[in-house]
Amino acid sequence: MYPILFLSFSGLITLFLGFFQEGKWVKPATILFLAIASISAFIDWNKPGAYFFNMLQVNNFNLLLSLVILITAILIVAISDNFKEIEYAHSAEYYAIMQFSLVGAIMMTNFQSLIMLFLGVEILSVSMYVLTGTDKRNLRGNEAAIKYFLLGAFATGILLFGIAMIYGGVGAFEIDAISGTLASNQAQSLFLYIGLVMLLIGLLFKLAAAPFHFWTPDVYEGAPTIFTLFMATIVKTAVVFALYRILHQSFQNMHLSWSYILAGCIALSLIIGNLSAVKQISFKRMLAFSSISHAGFLLLGLLHVSKTADKSLLFYSVSYLLASTSAFGVLLALKNERTENGRSNENISVFKGLATRSPFLSAVLIISMLSLAGIPLTGGFWSKFYVLTDAANDQFFYLIVLALLLTAVGVYYYFKPIITVFEKSDIQEAITINPIFKIIFVLTTLGTLVLGLFPDLLYGMI
Amino acid sequence: MDILGLLKNMTITHWSFYIVSMLTLFGALGTIMSKNPIHSVIYLILTFFSLSAHYIMLNAQFLAAVNIIVYAGAIMVLFLFVVMFLNLREENEELPKNSILIAASIVGGIIGITLIAAIRQTQIEKVNPYSFNTKTGLVETLGSLLFNKYLLPFELVSVLFLIAMAGAVMLGKREKGERHF
């Protein structure tokens, strides 16, 4: 609750900070604001309840989600490096819009009324449309922004239509009211089913799960890397927990209906994501397809209404956030490598010879790739383990088999950058890394390893 | 079924409802079926006006006025402006591929059938005109709802608008060294 209020105001302040001393205070101020917002989340710690006539629900788990989102945002802001990769950067506006978008993300994880969910989705998406198109001179960025905007607006429309249908079936927006209506053994209105399907379509689009994934590769590739990272981590986490609240806390009695829809989406996401990633040359495009397959894994954790689903999903999100931050961060650290046309080189070949040029960066990259692939001793292994254990059930046994088979495919394409790191390259000069980057990389890599060695530190805590 | 008997028993409310509904459907069909985009926009304005008439019949005068001001006024003018600015002509129109047409009609048909089934299955409670709160839908009721129960979403919408505004200005701003139009 309090982070939402605080970030709404601090975003405004950030907009105006851009006027002073050429905006050099904007980045430290943003980090400070995000830190204060994270601390303000603790005001509600151990005081579960609802705010503003049942609009927002607060409990310790929701607060933990807000904290994860805010801390990831701090990491991303720290490695943003004043957006040097963007021509004509307007840092103050970017940082302000990032803070506003976090308002949407936190609303999506804490909502109690579907109105708040819709507003949260909309705030987060509109900021993402803007941030995707920030590199105005980049044609690919423009294409990505317009594509994302048109498709996203359509998905939002479907989501809103679904919410209206659910209101028609229940007569209330609160998710408690929905589960109450479903629990009473009366015949359910068909509008509830139609509404749920439309709501799912809207949210699965934002999650980039197949068959609603067509925007993902282009948008991930076209957007500036720092905002791609933002999309891959914060948007995904927020949407997954919005889905969790809808499916597990309000529609749990309709499990039989929605689990088949989810199963279909999971199978498609895993197949399309993993198989398309194999032949990609661009690193960002490869990570985009890998994010589709990770969306499939996250949905796998939602497939069964179990008591451990929230824990597994949070574990998965955290380890995915850490690994993605390292992977995209390494690409950001190498942004001075240019291709012939003057743009940053974002192909996998940019890592050629990295092992001799900067052993530190190559270690970070290798560990993040191993974690994304799900190799033991990294967080990625345990996250896949927990999610698959939750999903293990007679009914959807084939999905587990499919997931395991496609993880093996995943190992192939995640190892491509690792092999490239050890190839010989003509350029021998060492790479200088910004000390802030170093700190962030150490944090994320250590986090990945600690989660891999002692998973109970996080899993047992929740 | 005695249609003539039904017609005789229809009150003025029924008559106006059916006439306005026919207008709405006519406008909506015209929007999607006319080939000239400007005609489409004008049909859409007709649809919005007849929807506003529906709102008035439901005793929601404020919504009716807002619907006309915002949609028929502001947004439609924007549409017309864009259509004229882009100078869309009929000649460069291409019919979509057959496969897309077939897929679209299957999907649309399925959604239509599901919605009709849902409406047929639902029993709508009848409103008792004597105990009905006549203030429903007036500005006063709407305002007290917005500033009591829905205060938080109402205020947070401003964040959404601020993002849209800041983003539009930022993306549309001419940078140093870019050419003039």
PDB file of N, CA and C in Angstrom, chain A residues 365-450:
ATOM      1  N   LEU A 365      28.483 -14.330 -17.010  1.00  0.00           N
ATOM      2  CA  LEU A 365      27.633 -14.790 -18.107  1.00  0.00           C
ATOM      3  C   LEU A 365      27.408 -16.297 -18.022  1.00  0.00           C
ATOM      4  N   ILE A 366      28.490 -17.035 -17.749  1.00  0.00           N
ATOM      5  CA  ILE A 366      28.370 -18.495 -17.732  1.00  0.00           C
ATOM      6  C   ILE A 366      27.427 -18.935 -16.619  1.00  0.00           C
ATOM      7  N   ILE A 367      27.577 -18.329 -15.432  1.00  0.00           N
ATOM      8  CA  ILE A 367      26.715 -18.758 -14.324  1.00  0.00           C
ATOM      9  C   ILE A 367      25.263 -18.410 -14.611  1.00  0.00           C
ATOM     10  N   SER A 368      25.023 -17.251 -15.230  1.00  0.00           N
ATOM     11  CA  SER A 368      23.623 -16.905 -15.511  1.00  0.00           C
ATOM     12  C   SER A 368      23.042 -17.844 -16.555  1.00  0.00           C
ATOM     13  N   MET A 369      23.852 -18.200 -17.560  1.00  0.00           N
ATOM     14  CA  MET A 369      23.351 -19.132 -18.580  1.00  0.00           C
ATOM     15  C   MET A 369      23.050 -20.496 -17.973  1.00  0.00           C
ATOM     16  N   LEU A 370      23.961 -20.959 -17.083  1.00  0.00           N
ATOM     17  CA  LEU A 370      23.739 -22.261 -16.441  1.00  0.00           C
ATOM     18  C   LEU A 370      22.461 -22.227 -15.616  1.00  0.00           C
ATOM     19  N   SER A 371      22.218 -21.082 -14.943  1.00  0.00           N
ATOM     20  CA  SER A 371      21.026 -20.987 -14.110  1.00  0.00           C
ATOM     21  C   SER A 371      19.773 -20.975 -14.982  1.00  0.00           C
ATOM     22  N   LEU A 372      19.815 -20.250 -16.111  1.00  0.00           N
ATOM     23  CA  LEU A 372      18.651 -20.231 -16.986  1.00  0.00           C
ATOM     24  C   LEU A 372      18.381 -21.624 -17.559  1.00  0.00           C
ATOM     25  N   ALA A 373      19.462 -22.374 -17.814  1.00  0.00           N
ATOM     26  CA  ALA A 373      19.281 -23.709 -18.370  1.00  0.00           C
ATOM     27  C   ALA A 373      18.805 -24.689 -17.311  1.00  0.00           C
ATOM     28  N   GLY A 374      19.047 -24.385 -16.033  1.00  0.00           N
ATOM     29  CA  GLY A 374      18.604 -25.281 -14.977  1.00  0.00           C
ATOM     30  C   GLY A 374      19.614 -26.344 -14.619  1.00  0.00           C
ATOM     31  N   ILE A 375      20.891 -25.993 -14.639  1.00  0.00           N
ATOM     32  CA  ILE A 375      21.948 -26.937 -14.269  1.00  0.00           C
ATOM     33  C   ILE A 375      22.077 -26.919 -12.741  1.00  0.00           C
ATOM     34  N   PRO A 376      22.271 -28.073 -12.096  1.00  0.00           N
ATOM     35  CA  PRO A 376      22.395 -28.101 -10.635  1.00  0.00           C
ATOM     36  C   PRO A 376      23.494 -27.173 -10.119  1.00  0.00           C
ATOM     37  N   LEU A 377      23.380 -26.822  -8.854  1.00  0.00           N
ATOM     38  CA  LEU A 377      24.240 -25.879  -8.135  1.00  0.00           C
ATOM     39  C   LEU A 377      23.944 -24.436  -8.501  1.00  0.00           C
ATOM     40  N   THR A 378      22.901 -24.202  -9.313  1.00  0.00           N
ATOM     41  CA  THR A 378      22.458 -22.825  -9.528  1.00  0.00           C
ATOM     42  C   THR A 378      20.991 -22.737  -9.122  1.00  0.00           C
ATOM     43  N   GLY A 379      20.510 -21.498  -8.950  1.00  0.00           N
ATOM     44  CA  GLY A 379      19.118 -21.317  -8.539  1.00  0.00           C
ATOM     45  C   GLY A 379      18.137 -21.885  -9.551  1.00  0.00           C
ATOM     46  N   GLY A 380      18.522 -21.829 -10.824  1.00  0.00           N
ATOM     47  CA  GLY A 380      17.624 -22.289 -11.873  1.00  0.00           C
ATOM     48  C   GLY A 380      17.238 -23.748 -11.740  1.00  0.00           C
ATOM     49  N   PHE A 381      18.163 -24.566 -11.248  1.00  0.00           N
ATOM     50  CA  PHE A 381      17.858 -25.986 -11.079  1.00  0.00           C
ATOM     51  C   PHE A 381      16.742 -26.178 -10.066  1.00  0.00           C
ATOM     52  N   TRP A 382      16.895 -25.533  -8.905  1.00  0.00           N
ATOM     53  CA  TRP A 382      15.905 -25.745  -7.853  1.00  0.00           C
ATOM     54  C   TRP A 382      14.565 -25.147  -8.230  1.00  0.00           C
ATOM     55  N   SER A 383      14.587 -24.006  -8.957  1.00  0.00           N
ATOM     56  CA  SER A 383      13.299 -23.426  -9.321  1.00  0.00           C
ATOM     57  C   SER A 383      12.538 -24.376 -10.229  1.00  0.00           C
ATOM     58  N   LYS A 384      13.255 -24.964 -11.221  1.00  0.00           N
ATOM     59  CA  LYS A 384      12.582 -25.936 -12.097  1.00  0.00           C
ATOM     60  C   LYS A 384      12.127 -27.144 -11.281  1.00  0.00           C
ATOM     61  N   PHE A 385      12.966 -27.569 -10.339  1.00  0.00           N
ATOM     62  CA  PHE A 385      12.637 -28.731  -9.511  1.00  0.00           C
ATOM     63  C   PHE A 385      11.337 -28.500  -8.738  1.00  0.00           C
ATOM     64  N   TYR A 386      11.244 -27.356  -8.063  1.00  0.00           N
ATOM     65  CA  TYR A 386      10.046 -27.087  -7.256  1.00  0.00           C
ATOM     66  C   TYR A 386       8.802 -26.994  -8.125  1.00  0.00           C
ATOM     67  N   VAL A 387       8.931 -26.294  -9.253  1.00  0.00           N
ATOM     68  CA  VAL A 387       7.761 -26.108 -10.116  1.00  0.00           C
ATOM     69  C   VAL A 387       7.285 -27.445 -10.660  1.00  0.00           C
ATOM     70  N   LEU A 388       8.251 -28.284 -11.068  1.00  0.00           N
ATOM     71  CA  LEU A 388       7.860 -29.584 -11.620  1.00  0.00           C
ATOM     72  C   LEU A 388       7.283 -30.486 -10.539  1.00  0.00           C
ATOM     73  N   THR A 389       7.813 -30.393  -9.298  1.00  0.00           N
ATOM     74  CA  THR A 389       7.249 -31.194  -8.221  1.00  0.00           C
ATOM     75  C   THR A 389       5.810 -30.798  -7.962  1.00  0.00           C
ATOM     76  N   ASP A 390       5.550 -29.485  -8.002  1.00  0.00           N
ATOM     77  CA  ASP A 390       4.168 -29.037  -7.792  1.00  0.00           C
ATOM     78  C   ASP A 390       3.245 -29.554  -8.876  1.00  0.00           C
ATOM     79  N   ALA A 391       3.762 -29.585 -10.101  1.00  0.00           N
ATOM     80  CA  ALA A 391       2.894 -29.952 -11.215  1.00  0.00           C
ATOM     81  C   ALA A 391       2.760 -31.459 -11.349  1.00  0.00           C
ATOM     82  N   ALA A 392       3.620 -32.223 -10.665  1.00  0.00           N
ATOM     83  CA  ALA A 392       3.617 -33.679 -10.838  1.00  0.00           C
ATOM     84  C   ALA A 392       2.283 -34.247 -10.383  1.00  0.00           C
ATOM     85  N   ASN A 393       1.575 -34.837 -11.303  1.00  0.00           N
ATOM     86  CA  ASN A 393       0.226 -35.304 -11.037  1.00  0.00           C
ATOM     87  C   ASN A 393      -0.140 -36.226 -12.185  1.00  0.00           C
ATOM     88  N   ASP A 394      -0.970 -37.224 -11.900  1.00  0.00           N
ATOM     89  CA  ASP A 394      -1.326 -38.182 -12.952  1.00  0.00           C
ATOM     90  C   ASP A 394      -1.918 -37.503 -14.174  1.00  0.00           C
ATOM     91  N   GLN A 395      -2.743 -36.490 -13.884  1.00  0.00           N
ATOM     92  CA  GLN A 395      -3.539 -35.896 -14.950  1.00  0.00           C
ATOM     93  C   GLN A 395      -2.676 -35.279 -16.045  1.00  0.00           C
ATOM     94  N   PHE A 396      -1.630 -34.572 -15.644  1.00  0.00           N
ATOM     95  CA  PHE A 396      -0.820 -33.860 -16.634  1.00  0.00           C
ATOM     96  C   PHE A 396       0.597 -34.413 -16.668  1.00  0.00           C
ATOM     97  N   PHE A 397       0.701 -35.719 -16.592  1.00  0.00           N
ATOM     98  CA  PHE A 397       2.008 -36.343 -16.527  1.00  0.00           C
ATOM     99  C   PHE A 397       2.839 -36.030 -17.769  1.00  0.00           C
ATOM    100  N   TYR A 398       2.140 -36.045 -18.936  1.00  0.00           N
ATOM    101  CA  TYR A 398       2.863 -35.824 -20.186  1.00  0.00           C
ATOM    102  C   TYR A 398       3.508 -34.443 -20.246  1.00  0.00           C
ATOM    103  N   LEU A 399       2.909 -33.491 -19.534  1.00  0.00           N
ATOM    104  CA  LEU A 399       3.494 -32.144 -19.545  1.00  0.00           C
ATOM    105  C   LEU A 399       4.861 -32.138 -18.883  1.00  0.00           C
ATOM    106  N   ILE A 400       4.989 -32.905 -17.798  1.00  0.00           N
ATOM    107  CA  ILE A 400       6.269 -32.973 -17.095  1.00  0.00           C
ATOM    108  C   ILE A 400       7.329 -33.571 -18.018  1.00  0.00           C
ATOM    109  N   VAL A 401       6.927 -34.660 -18.712  1.00  0.00           N
ATOM    110  CA  VAL A 401       7.872 -35.302 -19.623  1.00  0.00           C
ATOM    111  C   VAL A 401       8.309 -34.315 -20.699  1.00  0.00           C
ATOM    112  N   LEU A 402       7.312 -33.607 -21.255  1.00  0.00           N
ATOM    113  CA  LEU A 402       7.607 -32.618 -22.292  1.00  0.00           C
ATOM    114  C   LEU A 402       8.563 -31.550 -21.766  1.00  0.00           C
ATOM    115  N   ALA A 403       8.286 -31.074 -20.548  1.00  0.00           N
ATOM    116  CA  ALA A 403       9.121 -30.019 -19.970  1.00  0.00           C
ATOM    117  C   ALA A 403      10.550 -30.506 -19.818  1.00  0.00           C
ATOM    118  N   LEU A 404      10.715 -31.750 -19.349  1.00  0.00           N
ATOM    119  CA  LEU A 404      12.069 -32.266 -19.150  1.00  0.00           C
ATOM    120  C   LEU A 404      12.797 -32.413 -20.476  1.00  0.00           C
ATOM    121  N   LEU A 405      12.076 -32.924 -21.489  1.00  0.00           N
ATOM    122  CA  LEU A 405      12.712 -33.088 -22.803  1.00  0.00           C
ATOM    123  C   LEU A 405      13.167 -31.740 -23.345  1.00  0.00           C
ATOM    124  N   LEU A 406      12.293 -30.737 -23.207  1.00  0.00           N
ATOM    125  CA  LEU A 406      12.630 -29.444 -23.799  1.00  0.00           C
ATOM    126  C   LEU A 406      13.686 -28.711 -22.985  1.00  0.00           C
ATOM    127  N   THR A 407      13.815 -29.044 -21.706  1.00  0.00           N
ATOM    128  CA  THR A 407      14.925 -28.476 -20.940  1.00  0.00           C
ATOM    129  C   THR A 407      16.251 -28.919 -21.541  1.00  0.00           C
ATOM    130  N   ALA A 408      16.267 -30.169 -22.036  1.00  0.00           N
ATOM    131  CA  ALA A 408      17.487 -30.667 -22.676  1.00  0.00           C
ATOM    132  C   ALA A 408      17.791 -29.850 -23.929  1.00  0.00           C
ATOM    133  N   VAL A 409      16.739 -29.503 -24.705  1.00  0.00           N
ATOM    134  CA  VAL A 409      16.946 -28.623 -25.858  1.00  0.00           C
ATOM    135  C   VAL A 409      17.507 -27.291 -25.378  1.00  0.00           C
ATOM    136  N   GLY A 410      16.946 -26.810 -24.248  1.00  0.00           N
ATOM    137  CA  GLY A 410      17.384 -25.539 -23.699  1.00  0.00           C
ATOM    138  C   GLY A 410      18.871 -25.530 -23.408  1.00  0.00           C
ATOM    139  N   VAL A 411      19.366 -26.637 -22.874  1.00  0.00           N
ATOM    140  CA  VAL A 411      20.795 -26.705 -22.550  1.00  0.00           C
ATOM    141  C   VAL A 411      21.626 -26.424 -23.796  1.00  0.00           C
ATOM    142  N   TYR A 412      21.147 -26.904 -24.979  1.00  0.00           N
ATOM    143  CA  TYR A 412      21.890 -26.697 -26.210  1.00  0.00           C
ATOM    144  C   TYR A 412      22.055 -25.208 -26.496  1.00  0.00           C
ATOM    145  N   TYR A 413      20.936 -24.459 -26.467  1.00  0.00           N
ATOM    146  CA  TYR A 413      21.104 -23.057 -26.894  1.00  0.00           C
ATOM    147  C   TYR A 413      21.661 -22.179 -25.789  1.00  0.00           C
ATOM    148  N   TYR A 414      21.508 -22.558 -24.527  1.00  0.00           N
ATOM    149  CA  TYR A 414      22.141 -21.760 -23.482  1.00  0.00           C
ATOM    150  C   TYR A 414      23.652 -21.964 -23.493  1.00  0.00           C
ATOM    151  N   PHE A 415      24.102 -23.101 -24.042  1.00  0.00           N
ATOM    152  CA  PHE A 415      25.550 -23.323 -24.089  1.00  0.00           C
ATOM    153  C   PHE A 415      26.198 -22.614 -25.266  1.00  0.00           C
ATOM    154  N   LYS A 416      25.411 -22.149 -26.230  1.00  0.00           N
ATOM    155  CA  LYS A 416      26.018 -21.455 -27.372  1.00  0.00           C
ATOM    156  C   LYS A 416      26.808 -20.221 -26.932  1.00  0.00           C
ATOM    157  N   PRO A 417      26.228 -19.318 -26.116  1.00  0.00           N
ATOM    158  CA  PRO A 417      27.047 -18.184 -25.637  1.00  0.00           C
ATOM    159  C   PRO A 417      28.241 -18.643 -24.829  1.00  0.00           C
ATOM    160  N   ILE A 418      28.092 -19.710 -24.043  1.00  0.00           N
ATOM    161  CA  ILE A 418      29.210 -20.174 -23.214  1.00  0.00           C
ATOM    162  C   ILE A 418      30.370 -20.627 -24.091  1.00  0.00           C
ATOM    163  N   ILE A 419      30.040 -21.347 -25.189  1.00  0.00           N
ATOM    164  CA  ILE A 419      31.103 -21.802 -26.084  1.00  0.00           C
ATOM    165  C   ILE A 419      31.753 -20.601 -26.759  1.00  0.00           C
ATOM    166  N   THR A 420      30.918 -19.620 -27.161  1.00  0.00           N
ATOM    167  CA  THR A 420      31.451 -18.427 -27.826  1.00  0.00           C
ATOM    168  C   THR A 420      32.438 -17.690 -26.930  1.00  0.00           C
ATOM    169  N   VAL A 421      32.175 -17.703 -25.639  1.00  0.00           N
ATOM    170  CA  VAL A 421      33.069 -17.015 -24.697  1.00  0.00           C
ATOM    171  C   VAL A 421      34.495 -17.533 -24.833  1.00  0.00           C
ATOM    172  N   PHE A 422      34.650 -18.828 -25.080  1.00  0.00           N
ATOM    173  CA  PHE A 422      35.998 -19.416 -25.095  1.00  0.00           C
ATOM    174  C   PHE A 422      36.635 -19.433 -26.477  1.00  0.00           C
ATOM    175  N   GLU A 423      35.902 -18.929 -27.500  1.00  0.00           N
ATOM    176  CA  GLU A 423      36.494 -18.876 -28.834  1.00  0.00           C
ATOM    177  C   GLU A 423      37.542 -17.770 -28.885  1.00  0.00           C
ATOM    178  N   LYS A 424      38.487 -17.936 -29.800  1.00  0.00           N
ATOM    179  CA  LYS A 424      39.549 -16.924 -29.930  1.00  0.00           C
ATOM    180  C   LYS A 424      39.039 -15.743 -30.737  1.00  0.00           C
ATOM    181  N   SER A 425      39.447 -14.561 -30.343  1.00  0.00           N
ATOM    182  CA  SER A 425      39.002 -13.375 -31.069  1.00  0.00           C
ATOM    183  C   SER A 425      40.205 -12.518 -31.417  1.00  0.00           C
ATOM    184  N   ASP A 426      40.061 -11.665 -32.469  1.00  0.00           N
ATOM    185  CA  ASP A 426      41.168 -10.811 -32.879  1.00  0.00           C
ATOM    186  C   ASP A 426      41.417  -9.702 -31.863  1.00  0.00           C
ATOM    187  N   ILE A 427      40.330  -9.227 -31.260  1.00  0.00           N
ATOM    188  CA  ILE A 427      40.489  -8.127 -30.306  1.00  0.00           C
ATOM    189  C   ILE A 427      40.988  -8.707 -28.990  1.00  0.00           C
ATOM    190  N   GLN A 428      42.040  -8.104 -28.468  1.00  0.00           N
ATOM    191  CA  GLN A 428      42.614  -8.636 -27.237  1.00  0.00           C
ATOM    192  C   GLN A 428      42.494  -7.673 -26.058  1.00  0.00           C
ATOM    193  N   GLU A 429      42.146  -6.388 -26.354  1.00  0.00           N
ATOM    194  CA  GLU A 429      42.186  -5.388 -25.276  1.00  0.00           C
ATOM    195  C   GLU A 429      41.216  -5.767 -24.166  1.00  0.00           C
ATOM    196  N   ALA A 430      41.637  -5.501 -22.936  1.00  0.00           N
ATOM    197  CA  ALA A 430      40.798  -5.842 -21.797  1.00  0.00           C
ATOM    198  C   ALA A 430      39.622  -4.887 -21.719  1.00  0.00           C
ATOM    199  N   ILE A 431      38.526  -5.366 -21.125  1.00  0.00           N
ATOM    200  CA  ILE A 431      37.324  -4.545 -21.000  1.00  0.00           C
ATOM    201  C   ILE A 431      37.308  -3.924 -19.613  1.00  0.00           C
ATOM    202  N   THR A 432      37.089  -2.611 -19.567  1.00  0.00           N
ATOM    203  CA  THR A 432      36.964  -1.968 -18.253  1.00  0.00           C
ATOM    204  C   THR A 432      35.502  -1.968 -17.852  1.00  0.00           C
ATOM    205  N   ILE A 433      35.262  -2.357 -16.612  1.00  0.00           N
ATOM    206  CA  ILE A 433      33.888  -2.429 -16.142  1.00  0.00           C
ATOM    207  C   ILE A 433      33.681  -1.366 -15.082  1.00  0.00           C
ATOM    208  N   ASN A 434      32.563  -0.711 -15.200  1.00  0.00           N
ATOM    209  CA  ASN A 434      32.113   0.267 -14.220  1.00  0.00           C
ATOM    210  C   ASN A 434      32.004  -0.407 -12.840  1.00  0.00           C
ATOM    211  N   PRO A 435      32.528   0.241 -11.745  1.00  0.00           N
ATOM    212  CA  PRO A 435      32.452  -0.418 -10.428  1.00  0.00           C
ATOM    213  C   PRO A 435      31.031  -0.748  -9.992  1.00  0.00           C
ATOM    214  N   ILE A 436      30.050   0.094 -10.387  1.00  0.00           N
ATOM    215  CA  ILE A 436      28.659  -0.221  -9.998  1.00  0.00           C
ATOM    216  C   ILE A 436      28.225  -1.527 -10.640  1.00  0.00           C
ATOM    217  N   PHE A 437      28.586  -1.693 -11.927  1.00  0.00           N
ATOM    218  CA  PHE A 437      28.272  -2.947 -12.613  1.00  0.00           C
ATOM    219  C   PHE A 437      28.872  -4.107 -11.852  1.00  0.00           C
ATOM    220  N   LYS A 438      30.124  -3.904 -11.392  1.00  0.00           N
ATOM    221  CA  LYS A 438      30.807  -5.006 -10.694  1.00  0.00           C
ATOM    222  C   LYS A 438      30.021  -5.423  -9.471  1.00  0.00           C
ATOM    223  N   ILE A 439      29.598  -4.413  -8.683  1.00  0.00           N
ATOM    224  CA  ILE A 439      28.861  -4.728  -7.452  1.00  0.00           C
ATOM    225  C   ILE A 439      27.583  -5.494  -7.782  1.00  0.00           C
ATOM    226  N   ILE A 440      26.839  -5.000  -8.787  1.00  0.00           N
ATOM    227  CA  ILE A 440      25.569  -5.648  -9.136  1.00  0.00           C
ATOM    228  C   ILE A 440      25.820  -7.072  -9.606  1.00  0.00           C
ATOM    229  N   PHE A 441      26.862  -7.238 -10.451  1.00  0.00           N
ATOM    230  CA  PHE A 441      27.144  -8.584 -10.959  1.00  0.00           C
ATOM    231  C   PHE A 441      27.496  -9.528  -9.829  1.00  0.00           C
ATOM    232  N   VAL A 442      28.315  -9.039  -8.887  1.00  0.00           N
ATOM    233  CA  VAL A 442      28.681  -9.901  -7.755  1.00  0.00           C
ATOM    234  C   VAL A 442      27.431 -10.302  -6.989  1.00  0.00           C
ATOM    235  N   LEU A 443      26.535  -9.312  -6.769  1.00  0.00           N
ATOM    236  CA  LEU A 443      25.303  -9.609  -6.025  1.00  0.00           C
ATOM    237  C   LEU A 443      24.456 -10.650  -6.742  1.00  0.00           C
ATOM    238  N   THR A 444      24.190 -10.427  -8.049  1.00  0.00           N
ATOM    239  CA  THR A 444      23.280 -11.348  -8.737  1.00  0.00           C
ATOM    240  C   THR A 444      23.903 -12.732  -8.867  1.00  0.00           C
ATOM    241  N   THR A 445      25.213 -12.774  -9.168  1.00  0.00           N
ATOM    242  CA  THR A 445      25.843 -14.084  -9.347  1.00  0.00           C
ATOM    243  C   THR A 445      25.893 -14.835  -8.034  1.00  0.00           C
ATOM    244  N   LEU A 446      26.267 -14.122  -6.955  1.00  0.00           N
ATOM    245  CA  LEU A 446      26.279 -14.779  -5.647  1.00  0.00           C
ATOM    246  C   LEU A 446      24.879 -15.251  -5.285  1.00  0.00           C
ATOM    247  N   GLY A 447      23.882 -14.403  -5.594  1.00  0.00           N
ATOM    248  CA  GLY A 447      22.503 -14.785  -5.308  1.00  0.00           C
ATOM    249  C   GLY A 447      22.138 -16.070  -6.004  1.00  0.00           C
ATOM    250  N   THR A 448      22.487 -16.162  -7.307  1.00  0.00           N
ATOM    251  CA  THR A 448      22.179 -17.370  -8.059  1.00  0.00           C
ATOM    252  C   THR A 448      22.837 -18.588  -7.426  1.00  0.00           C
ATOM    253  N   LEU A 449      24.119 -18.426  -7.039  1.00  0.00           N
ATOM    254  CA  LEU A 449      24.844 -19.571  -6.476  1.00  0.00           C
ATOM    255  C   LEU A 449      24.289 -19.949  -5.109  1.00  0.00           C
ATOM    256  N   VAL A 450      23.978 -18.932  -4.286  1.00  0.00           N
ATOM    257  CA  VAL A 450      23.469 -19.221  -2.940  1.00  0.00           C
ATOM    258  C   VAL A 450      22.125 -19.941  -3.041  1.00  0.00           C
TER     259      VAL A 450
END
